[in-house]
C-alpha cells in the first residue's frame, strides 16, 4: 500500500500547462455556465454536472487515463458530506496494525491531514500535466472522488466503492460556509439566500446534489458487492456498527481478538471529529491541501447545524424537494 510520504507526494503534484489544458479551455467555451459560489470563477455544466474549470481538467483526464485494479478502494462523496471523516476511516481500516510510514509507531493520521493520505483522482492526481505514475502504490490503493457514479468509467466496476451521503440541509450549510472561506481578500461573499437558491436549482460543484446521491443509491442496490451506501447521520449515531460494517465490506473485517482488545473503540476515537480537529496538523494555517489551510476542513461536524443558518421557509422548500426527488426510490434523510 502507499506509504504516508508517497500518498502525500501524490496529493500535492505540481501543475502547469499541458495539451489537455488547452483542450479543456476550448471545451469551456461551448459549455453552459453559471455564477460560482467562490468569488469570480464560474461553474460550467459538463455532461449534466457542474464543475469549476480547474476541476474539469482533472475530471476529463481521470476519465481518460485512470486504470483501476480489482484491489482498489474508492471513497466517494459529494463535497461537504463527510469527506475528510470518510478518508480517515477508510485509511485507518485498511492500514490498521501496519507501520504505514516506516518511521516508527506514530500513526500517520496524527501528523498528516486525511486528505494527504487519500488523494482525490480528479482534484489531485489527474488535475495536472501528463498522467501520474501510480505504479509505486502497492495494493490496496486508496483514492477519493467527488465524481457522480455515472461519470466513473466502467472499469470502476471491479473496485470497492464506499459512498457517504449527508442530509441536504447540512450538506448545503457546510458547503456555503466552506466556500466563503475560500474567497480571496476583498472578494464579496455570496449570500446564503443566493447560494441556497442555486443549490435548490441543482447548481453546485459536482451537483445537482439530488442526481449525485440518487445515482449512488441506485447503484448500491444494483451492485451491493461493489458499492456501499452510507449515511453521515447513521455513522454519527452508531459509529462502531458502521465501522465494522465498512471494514467487512472492504475485505478487512475486525477479528474477535481485535474487538476484544478495543481496536474498534480506538479507531472510532482516532477518527472522531473532536480528535482530528484538535490535532496540531489540522489546526495549522501553514499546512495546506489544495492550496488551503488544513484547518478549513474542520468546522463543527454536527448533525442538524443547518437549523442555525436556514430559515423555516428554506427548510420547507428543501424538504419538499427531498420528498419529490428521493421518496419514489425509498431514500429518506
Short mmCIF file of C-alpha atoms in Angstrom, two decimals:
data_model
loop_
_atom_site.label_atom_id
_atom_site.label_comp_id
_atom_site.label_asym_id
_atom_site.label_seq_id
_atom_site.Cartn_x
_atom_site.Cartn_y
_atom_site.Cartn_z
CA UNK A 1 0.00 0.00 0.00
CA UNK A 2 1.08 3.58 -0.38
CA UNK A 3 3.33 4.94 2.35
CA UNK A 4 2.44 8.19 4.07
CA UNK A 5 5.18 10.03 2.19
CA UNK A 6 4.11 8.62 -1.17
CA UNK A 7 0.45 9.48 -0.60
CA UNK A 8 1.46 13.00 0.44
CA UNK A 9 3.52 13.40 -2.71
CA UNK A 10 0.65 12.23 -4.90
CA UNK A 11 -1.78 14.61 -3.21
CA UNK A 12 0.46 17.58 -3.96
CA UNK A 13 1.51 17.03 -7.58
CA UNK A 14 2.57 20.39 -9.08
CA UNK A 15 0.55 21.62 -12.03
CA UNK A 16 1.44 23.50 -15.19
CA UNK A 17 0.22 23.90 -18.79
CA UNK A 18 -0.50 20.87 -20.98
CA UNK A 19 -2.23 19.86 -24.18
CA UNK A 20 -5.19 18.65 -22.20
CA UNK A 21 -5.46 22.04 -20.51
CA UNK A 22 -5.70 23.67 -23.94
CA UNK A 23 -8.33 21.10 -24.88
CA UNK A 24 -10.20 21.91 -21.67
CA UNK A 25 -10.07 25.64 -22.33
CA UNK A 26 -11.60 25.10 -25.77
CA UNK A 27 -14.30 22.93 -24.27
CA UNK A 28 -15.21 25.59 -21.70
CA UNK A 29 -16.16 27.99 -24.47
CA UNK A 30 -19.00 25.69 -25.55
CA UNK A 31 -20.37 24.78 -22.11
CA UNK A 32 -23.30 26.38 -20.23
CA UNK A 33 -22.07 28.34 -17.23
CA UNK A 34 -23.42 29.91 -14.08
CA UNK A 35 -22.14 32.11 -11.30
CA UNK A 36 -19.81 30.22 -9.00
CA UNK A 37 -20.03 30.13 -5.23
CA UNK A 38 -16.41 31.24 -4.77
CA UNK A 39 -15.65 34.75 -5.97
CA UNK A 40 -15.40 35.25 -9.72
CA UNK A 41 -14.75 31.74 -11.20
CA UNK A 42 -17.95 30.44 -12.82
CA UNK A 43 -19.31 26.93 -12.72
CA UNK A 44 -19.52 25.02 -16.01
CA UNK A 45 -22.06 22.33 -16.85
CA UNK A 46 -20.39 19.29 -18.37
CA UNK A 47 -22.32 16.12 -19.13
CA UNK A 48 -25.08 17.10 -16.70
CA UNK A 49 -22.95 18.16 -13.72
CA UNK A 50 -21.35 21.43 -12.58
CA UNK A 51 -17.61 21.96 -12.18
CA UNK A 52 -15.14 24.78 -11.76
CA UNK A 53 -12.73 24.98 -14.70
CA UNK A 54 -9.73 23.84 -12.65
CA UNK A 55 -11.63 20.73 -11.58
CA UNK A 56 -12.94 19.92 -15.04
CA UNK A 57 -9.36 19.46 -16.20
CA UNK A 58 -8.91 16.62 -13.72
CA UNK A 59 -12.35 15.15 -14.42
CA UNK A 60 -11.61 14.69 -18.11
CA UNK A 61 -8.09 13.39 -17.51
CA UNK A 62 -9.13 10.84 -14.85
CA UNK A 63 -11.94 9.57 -17.08
CA UNK A 64 -9.47 9.06 -19.90
CA UNK A 65 -6.46 7.70 -18.12
CA UNK A 66 -7.16 6.15 -14.73
CA UNK A 67 -6.70 2.38 -14.84
CA UNK A 68 -8.29 0.67 -11.87
CA UNK A 69 -7.25 -2.56 -10.18
CA UNK A 70 -9.61 -5.02 -8.54
CA UNK A 71 -7.93 -4.29 -5.20
CA UNK A 72 -8.54 -0.53 -5.43
CA UNK A 73 -10.77 1.25 -2.93
CA UNK A 74 -12.62 4.42 -3.93
CA UNK A 75 -14.10 6.70 -1.26
CA UNK A 76 -16.83 8.79 -2.90
CA UNK A 77 -18.79 11.82 -1.71
CA UNK A 78 -20.35 15.00 -2.94
CA UNK A 79 -18.43 17.93 -1.39
CA UNK A 80 -19.01 18.70 2.30
CA UNK A 81 -20.82 15.48 3.18
CA UNK A 82 -18.16 13.99 5.46
CA UNK A 83 -15.28 13.53 3.01
CA UNK A 84 -12.47 14.21 5.49
CA UNK A 85 -14.00 11.82 8.02
CA UNK A 86 -14.53 9.08 5.42
CA UNK A 87 -10.90 9.33 4.33
CA UNK A 88 -9.69 8.97 7.91
CA UNK A 89 -11.94 5.96 8.48
CA UNK A 90 -11.05 4.21 5.23
CA UNK A 91 -7.33 4.77 5.71
CA UNK A 92 -7.47 3.55 9.32
CA UNK A 93 -9.39 0.38 8.47
CA UNK A 94 -7.05 -0.70 5.70
CA UNK A 95 -3.83 0.32 7.44
CA UNK A 96 -4.55 -0.81 11.00
CA UNK A 97 -1.77 -2.81 12.57
CA UNK A 98 0.73 -1.64 9.97
CA UNK A 99 3.54 0.86 10.26
CA UNK A 100 2.37 2.78 7.21
CA UNK A 101 5.05 5.46 7.05
CA UNK A 102 8.08 3.40 8.07
CA UNK A 103 9.27 5.96 10.62
CA UNK A 104 8.13 4.46 13.91
CA UNK A 105 4.97 3.67 15.77
CA UNK A 106 3.23 7.03 15.25
CA UNK A 107 0.01 6.68 13.28
CA UNK A 108 0.34 8.84 10.12
CA UNK A 109 -3.08 10.37 10.79
CA UNK A 110 -1.64 12.05 13.87
CA UNK A 111 0.77 14.06 11.75
CA UNK A 112 -1.00 14.24 8.37
CA UNK A 113 -4.33 15.61 7.25
CA UNK A 114 -6.60 12.79 5.92
CA UNK A 115 -6.61 14.49 2.52
CA UNK A 116 -2.87 13.86 2.32
CA UNK A 117 -3.34 10.17 2.94
CA UNK A 118 -6.11 9.53 0.39
CA UNK A 119 -5.71 11.73 -2.72
CA UNK A 120 -8.57 12.75 -4.99
CA UNK A 121 -8.40 11.34 -8.51
CA UNK A 122 -9.78 14.41 -10.26
CA UNK A 123 -8.63 17.16 -7.86
CA UNK A 124 -5.10 15.91 -7.10
CA UNK A 125 -3.79 13.14 -9.30
CA UNK A 126 -5.18 13.99 -12.73
CA UNK A 127 -5.58 17.75 -12.45
CA UNK A 128 -2.09 18.45 -13.81
CA UNK A 129 0.18 17.93 -16.77
CA UNK A 130 0.60 14.41 -18.01
CA UNK A 131 -0.61 11.18 -16.45
CA UNK A 132 0.59 10.27 -12.93
CA UNK A 133 2.53 7.07 -12.39
CA UNK A 134 0.57 5.15 -9.77
CA UNK A 135 2.65 2.01 -10.08
CA UNK A 136 4.57 2.83 -6.88
CA UNK A 137 1.38 2.41 -4.89
CA UNK A 138 1.13 -1.27 -3.98
CA UNK A 139 -2.34 -2.69 -3.33
CA UNK A 140 -4.72 -1.87 -1.90
CA UNK A 141 -4.65 1.63 -3.38
CA UNK A 142 -6.97 4.15 -1.71
CA UNK A 143 -8.38 7.02 -3.76
CA UNK A 144 -11.16 9.54 -3.31
CA UNK A 145 -13.55 11.14 -5.77
CA UNK A 146 -16.39 13.64 -5.89
CA UNK A 147 -17.47 12.32 -9.29
CA UNK A 148 -21.03 11.01 -9.76
CA UNK A 149 -21.06 7.27 -10.37
CA UNK A 150 -22.24 7.81 -13.95
CA UNK A 151 -19.01 9.73 -14.66
CA UNK A 152 -16.84 6.90 -13.40
CA UNK A 153 -15.86 4.65 -16.29
CA UNK A 154 -16.94 1.01 -16.49
CA UNK A 155 -13.54 -0.08 -15.20
CA UNK A 156 -14.55 1.07 -11.71
CA UNK A 157 -16.91 -1.90 -11.60
CA UNK A 158 -14.08 -4.07 -10.26
CA UNK A 159 -13.30 -1.71 -7.34
CA UNK A 160 -14.82 -1.41 -3.90
CA UNK A 161 -16.62 1.93 -3.66
CA UNK A 162 -17.87 3.45 -0.40
CA UNK A 163 -20.25 6.38 -0.80
CA UNK A 164 -21.03 8.66 2.14
CA UNK A 165 -24.18 10.78 1.80
CA UNK A 166 -25.41 13.55 4.09
CA UNK A 167 -28.69 15.31 4.76
CA UNK A 168 -29.02 18.04 2.10
CA UNK A 169 -29.68 20.72 4.73
CA UNK A 170 -26.34 20.12 6.43
CA UNK A 171 -24.53 19.46 3.15
CA UNK A 172 -25.60 22.84 1.82
CA UNK A 173 -24.82 24.68 5.06
CA UNK A 174 -21.36 23.14 5.29
CA UNK A 175 -20.66 23.87 1.62
CA UNK A 176 -21.71 27.51 1.94
CA UNK A 177 -19.53 28.05 5.00
CA UNK A 178 -16.59 26.28 3.36
CA UNK A 179 -16.71 28.12 0.05
CA UNK A 180 -16.98 31.52 1.71
CA UNK A 181 -13.71 30.76 3.49
CA UNK A 182 -12.08 30.24 0.09
CA UNK A 183 -12.71 33.82 -1.00
CA UNK A 184 -9.72 35.96 -1.85
CA UNK A 185 -9.14 39.03 0.27
CA UNK A 186 -11.60 41.73 -0.76
CA UNK A 187 -13.96 39.40 -2.61
CA UNK A 188 -17.61 39.77 -1.71
CA UNK A 189 -19.22 36.76 -0.05
CA UNK A 190 -22.12 35.07 -1.80
CA UNK A 191 -25.22 35.39 0.34
CA UNK A 192 -26.70 32.28 1.86
CA UNK A 193 -30.03 33.06 0.15
CA UNK A 194 -28.38 33.26 -3.26
CA UNK A 195 -26.34 30.09 -2.74
CA UNK A 196 -29.40 28.26 -1.40
CA UNK A 197 -31.44 29.13 -4.48
CA UNK A 198 -28.65 27.84 -6.71
CA UNK A 199 -28.37 24.63 -4.66
CA UNK A 200 -32.11 24.01 -4.93
CA UNK A 201 -31.85 24.50 -8.68
CA UNK A 202 -29.05 21.95 -8.89
CA UNK A 203 -26.19 24.41 -9.35
CA UNK A 204 -23.35 23.44 -7.05
CA UNK A 205 -19.93 21.86 -7.51
CA UNK A 206 -20.33 18.26 -8.76
CA UNK A 207 -24.11 18.67 -8.45
CA UNK A 208 -27.03 18.56 -8.83
CA UNK A 209 -26.96 17.12 -5.31
CA UNK A 210 -30.09 15.05 -5.98
CA UNK A 211 -28.68 13.32 -9.04
CA UNK A 212 -25.37 12.62 -7.32
CA UNK A 213 -26.94 10.93 -4.29
CA UNK A 214 -29.56 9.01 -6.25
CA UNK A 215 -27.03 7.60 -8.68
CA UNK A 216 -25.04 6.01 -5.87
CA UNK A 217 -28.20 4.91 -4.05
CA UNK A 218 -29.45 3.07 -7.11
CA UNK A 219 -26.01 1.69 -7.96
CA UNK A 220 -25.57 0.32 -4.43
CA UNK A 221 -28.82 -1.65 -4.88
CA UNK A 222 -27.79 -2.93 -8.29
CA UNK A 223 -24.20 -3.78 -7.28
CA UNK A 224 -24.20 -4.33 -3.49
CA UNK A 225 -20.92 -6.21 -3.61
CA UNK A 226 -19.25 -3.31 -5.37
CA UNK A 227 -20.82 -0.15 -3.92
CA UNK A 228 -21.66 0.55 -0.28
CA UNK A 229 -24.03 3.45 0.52
CA UNK A 230 -23.66 5.07 3.96
CA UNK A 231 -25.41 7.98 5.62
CA UNK A 232 -23.44 10.53 7.62
CA UNK A 233 -26.16 10.65 10.26
CA UNK A 234 -26.15 6.87 10.75
CA UNK A 235 -22.37 6.87 11.02
CA UNK A 236 -22.51 9.56 13.71
CA UNK A 237 -25.25 7.73 15.61
CA UNK A 238 -23.70 4.24 15.51
CA UNK A 239 -20.00 4.61 14.63
CA UNK A 240 -18.90 1.22 15.98
CA UNK A 241 -21.54 -0.64 13.99
CA UNK A 242 -20.79 1.14 10.73
CA UNK A 243 -17.00 0.99 11.14
CA UNK A 244 -17.30 -2.79 11.41
CA UNK A 245 -19.77 -2.93 8.52
CA UNK A 246 -17.46 -0.88 6.31
CA UNK A 247 -14.41 -2.95 7.27
CA UNK A 248 -16.22 -6.15 6.34
CA UNK A 249 -17.36 -4.70 3.01
CA UNK A 250 -13.81 -3.67 2.14
CA UNK A 251 -12.47 -7.10 2.95
CA UNK A 252 -10.71 -6.10 6.18
CA UNK A 253 -13.11 -7.34 8.88
CA UNK A 254 -12.24 -6.89 12.54
CA UNK A 255 -11.37 -10.15 14.24
CA UNK A 256 -12.86 -11.16 17.57
CA UNK A 257 -9.43 -10.62 19.11
CA UNK A 258 -9.29 -7.07 17.74
CA UNK A 259 -12.72 -6.28 19.09
CA UNK A 260 -11.80 -7.73 22.49
CA UNK A 261 -8.67 -5.58 22.59
CA UNK A 262 -10.71 -2.44 21.86
CA UNK A 263 -9.31 -1.83 18.36
CA UNK A 264 -12.68 -0.64 17.07
CA UNK A 265 -13.10 1.70 20.06
CA UNK A 266 -9.66 3.20 19.49
CA UNK A 267 -10.32 3.67 15.79
CA UNK A 268 -13.64 5.40 16.43
CA UNK A 269 -11.85 7.74 18.84
CA UNK A 270 -8.92 8.33 16.49
CA UNK A 271 -11.20 9.27 13.58
CA UNK A 272 -13.66 11.34 15.60
CA UNK A 273 -14.19 14.98 14.69
CA UNK A 274 -13.08 16.19 18.12
CA UNK A 275 -9.83 14.25 17.97
CA UNK A 276 -8.89 15.05 14.37
CA UNK A 277 -9.82 18.72 14.58
CA UNK A 278 -7.68 19.23 17.70
CA UNK A 279 -4.52 17.73 16.21
CA UNK A 280 -1.82 20.30 15.61
CA UNK A 281 -1.52 19.36 11.93
CA UNK A 282 -5.22 20.11 11.39
CA UNK A 283 -5.16 23.40 13.27
CA UNK A 284 -2.16 24.70 11.37
CA UNK A 285 -2.53 27.59 8.95
CA UNK A 286 0.76 26.58 7.32
CA UNK A 287 -0.03 23.01 6.36
CA UNK A 288 -2.08 23.14 3.20
CA UNK A 289 -4.09 20.79 0.99
CA UNK A 290 -5.04 22.01 -2.49
CA UNK A 291 -3.75 25.45 -1.53
CA UNK A 292 -5.91 25.99 1.55
CA UNK A 293 -5.08 25.57 5.27
CA UNK A 294 -5.78 22.19 6.85
CA UNK A 295 -7.97 23.88 9.45
CA UNK A 296 -10.55 24.84 6.82
CA UNK A 297 -11.68 21.21 6.57
CA UNK A 298 -12.92 21.21 10.16
CA UNK A 299 -15.83 23.38 11.30
CA UNK A 300 -18.36 21.63 13.55
CA UNK A 301 -19.25 18.24 12.09
CA UNK A 302 -22.62 18.25 13.83
CA UNK A 303 -25.90 16.78 12.61
CA UNK A 304 -28.62 19.44 12.32
CA UNK A 305 -26.36 22.51 12.39
CA UNK A 306 -28.29 23.81 9.37
CA UNK A 307 -31.09 24.98 11.69
CA UNK A 308 -28.74 27.74 12.82
CA UNK A 309 -28.45 29.08 9.27
CA UNK A 310 -31.62 28.27 7.33
CA UNK A 311 -34.97 29.99 7.72
CA UNK A 312 -38.15 27.95 8.16
CA UNK A 313 -39.07 28.81 4.57
CA UNK A 314 -35.74 27.47 3.31
CA UNK A 315 -36.14 24.27 5.30
CA UNK A 316 -39.67 23.73 3.97
CA UNK A 317 -38.53 24.26 0.39
CA UNK A 318 -35.64 21.83 0.76
CA UNK A 319 -37.80 19.22 2.48
CA UNK A 320 -40.30 19.34 -0.38
CA UNK A 321 -37.53 18.80 -2.91
CA UNK A 322 -36.13 15.91 -0.86
CA UNK A 323 -39.54 14.24 -0.78
CA UNK A 324 -40.10 14.72 -4.51
CA UNK A 325 -36.63 13.54 -5.51
CA UNK A 326 -35.91 10.73 -3.07
CA UNK A 327 -39.16 9.24 -1.79
CA UNK A 328 -40.07 7.42 -5.05
CA UNK A 329 -36.83 5.46 -4.65
CA UNK A 330 -37.18 4.65 -0.96
CA UNK A 331 -34.42 7.01 0.18
CA UNK A 332 -35.04 9.13 3.25
CA UNK A 333 -32.99 11.56 5.37
#
